[in-house]
Amino acid sequence: SHGNKEVFSCRGILLAVQWFWDRGHKDITVFVPSWRKEQPRPDVLVTDQHILRDLEKKKILVFTPSRRVGGKRVVCYDDRFIVKLAHESDGIVVSNDTYRDLQNERPEWKKFIEERLLMYSFVNDKY
């Protein structure tokens, strides 16, 4: 949301990570589809891509798998990675997604998502 739905703002990810880091939360994992590492296309703009690589080197960011089959990109369902890790590590999910489909997928996830989902917003660069 930092990119106002016009660009994928890697800086927005960094701002969110920094906000939690500054408050003492050191066990932070960011999931991003691996295709975000690719050269951006004109219809899918990405800003400050180097931030993704920097966060990956610091073991804060994990790229979820994707591949090309017959010229088409096949991506995994990264929401499942997010909810599974947060549930297993007794963490929280920071997202504006409601994960409604995953609430119905596993009963133990329903209560977890209802109680451990933290939604957010940006005001310019303020998280």
Coordinates of C-alpha atoms in Angstrom, one line a residue:
S1 CA 0.0 0.0 0.0
H2 CA 3.0 2.3 0.3
G3 CA 3.1 2.6 -3.4
N4 CA -0.6 3.7 -3.6
K5 CA -1.4 0.7 -5.8
E6 CA 0.6 2.3 -8.6
V7 CA 4.0 0.7 -7.8
F8 CA 5.3 -2.1 -5.6
S9 CA 7.2 -0.1 -3.1
C10 CA 10.1 -2.0 -1.5
R11 CA 10.7 1.0 0.7
G12 CA 7.3 0.4 2.2
I13 CA 8.4 -3.0 3.3
L14 CA 11.6 -1.5 4.8
L15 CA 9.5 1.1 6.7
A16 CA 7.3 -1.6 8.2
V17 CA 10.2 -3.8 9.2
Q18 CA 12.0 -0.8 10.7
W19 CA 8.9 0.2 12.7
F20 CA 8.7 -3.3 14.4
W21 CA 12.5 -3.5 14.7
D22 CA 12.7 -0.2 16.6
R23 CA 10.1 -1.5 19.0
G24 CA 12.2 -4.5 19.9
H25 CA 10.7 -7.1 17.6
K26 CA 13.7 -8.9 16.1
D27 CA 12.0 -12.1 14.8
I28 CA 10.6 -10.6 11.6
T29 CA 9.9 -12.5 8.4
V30 CA 8.7 -10.8 5.2
F31 CA 7.4 -13.0 2.4
V32 CA 7.6 -11.7 -1.2
P33 CA 7.0 -13.7 -4.4
S34 CA 10.3 -14.5 -6.1
W35 CA 9.2 -12.9 -9.4
R36 CA 9.5 -9.5 -7.6
K37 CA 13.3 -10.0 -8.1
E38 CA 12.9 -9.9 -11.9
Q39 CA 13.3 -6.8 -14.0
P40 CA 10.1 -4.9 -13.6
R41 CA 7.7 -4.6 -16.5
P42 CA 6.1 -1.3 -17.4
D43 CA 2.7 -2.6 -16.2
V44 CA 4.2 -3.9 -12.9
L45 CA 6.4 -1.2 -11.5
V46 CA 8.8 -1.9 -8.6
T47 CA 10.8 0.8 -6.8
D48 CA 14.0 0.3 -4.8
Q49 CA 14.4 -3.4 -5.6
H50 CA 17.8 -3.4 -3.9
I51 CA 16.0 -3.3 -0.6
L52 CA 14.6 -6.8 -1.2
R53 CA 18.1 -8.2 -1.7
D54 CA 19.4 -6.3 1.4
L55 CA 16.6 -7.7 3.6
E56 CA 17.1 -11.2 2.1
K57 CA 20.8 -11.0 3.1
K58 CA 19.8 -10.1 6.6
K59 CA 17.5 -13.2 6.7
I60 CA 14.5 -11.0 7.2
L61 CA 13.0 -11.5 3.7
V62 CA 12.1 -14.9 2.1
F63 CA 11.2 -15.2 -1.5
T64 CA 8.4 -17.6 -2.1
P65 CA 8.8 -20.0 -5.1
S66 CA 7.6 -19.3 -8.6
R67 CA 8.5 -20.7 -12.0
R68 CA 7.7 -20.4 -15.7
V69 CA 5.8 -23.2 -17.4
G70 CA 5.1 -22.7 -21.1
G71 CA 5.9 -19.0 -20.9
K72 CA 3.5 -18.5 -18.1
R73 CA 4.4 -17.7 -14.5
V74 CA 3.3 -20.2 -11.9
V75 CA 3.4 -18.9 -8.4
C76 CA 2.7 -20.6 -5.1
Y77 CA 0.0 -19.3 -2.8
D78 CA 2.2 -17.2 -0.5
D79 CA -0.7 -16.4 1.9
R80 CA -0.4 -20.0 3.1
F81 CA 3.4 -19.5 3.9
I82 CA 2.5 -16.4 5.9
V83 CA -0.3 -17.8 8.0
K84 CA 1.5 -21.1 8.6
L85 CA 4.7 -19.6 9.9
A86 CA 2.9 -17.1 12.1
H87 CA 0.7 -19.8 13.5
E88 CA 3.6 -22.2 14.1
S89 CA 5.8 -19.4 15.7
D90 CA 3.0 -17.9 17.7
G91 CA 3.5 -14.6 15.8
I92 CA 1.3 -12.1 14.2
V93 CA 0.4 -11.5 10.6
V94 CA 0.8 -7.9 9.4
S95 CA -1.4 -7.5 6.4
N96 CA -4.5 -5.8 5.1
D97 CA -5.6 -9.2 3.6
T98 CA -8.4 -10.8 5.7
Y99 CA -7.3 -14.4 4.6
R100 CA -11.0 -15.4 4.5
D101 CA -10.2 -18.4 2.3
L102 CA -7.5 -19.7 4.7
Q103 CA -9.9 -19.3 7.7
N104 CA -12.1 -22.0 6.1
E105 CA -9.1 -24.2 5.1
R106 CA -8.0 -25.1 8.6
P107 CA -10.0 -24.7 11.8
E108 CA -7.0 -23.8 13.9
W109 CA -6.2 -21.0 11.5
K110 CA -9.6 -19.4 11.8
K111 CA -9.2 -18.3 15.4
F112 CA -5.6 -17.4 14.9
I113 CA -6.3 -15.1 11.9
E114 CA -9.2 -13.5 13.8
E115 CA -7.0 -12.7 16.8
R116 CA -3.5 -12.3 15.4
L117 CA -4.1 -10.2 12.2
L118 CA -2.7 -6.7 12.4
M119 CA -3.8 -4.3 9.7
Y120 CA -1.9 -1.2 8.9
S121 CA -1.8 2.0 6.8
F122 CA 0.8 4.5 5.6
V123 CA 0.6 8.2 5.7
N124 CA 3.3 9.2 3.2
D125 CA 6.4 7.5 4.8
K126 CA 4.9 7.1 8.2
Y127 CA 3.9 3.5 9.0

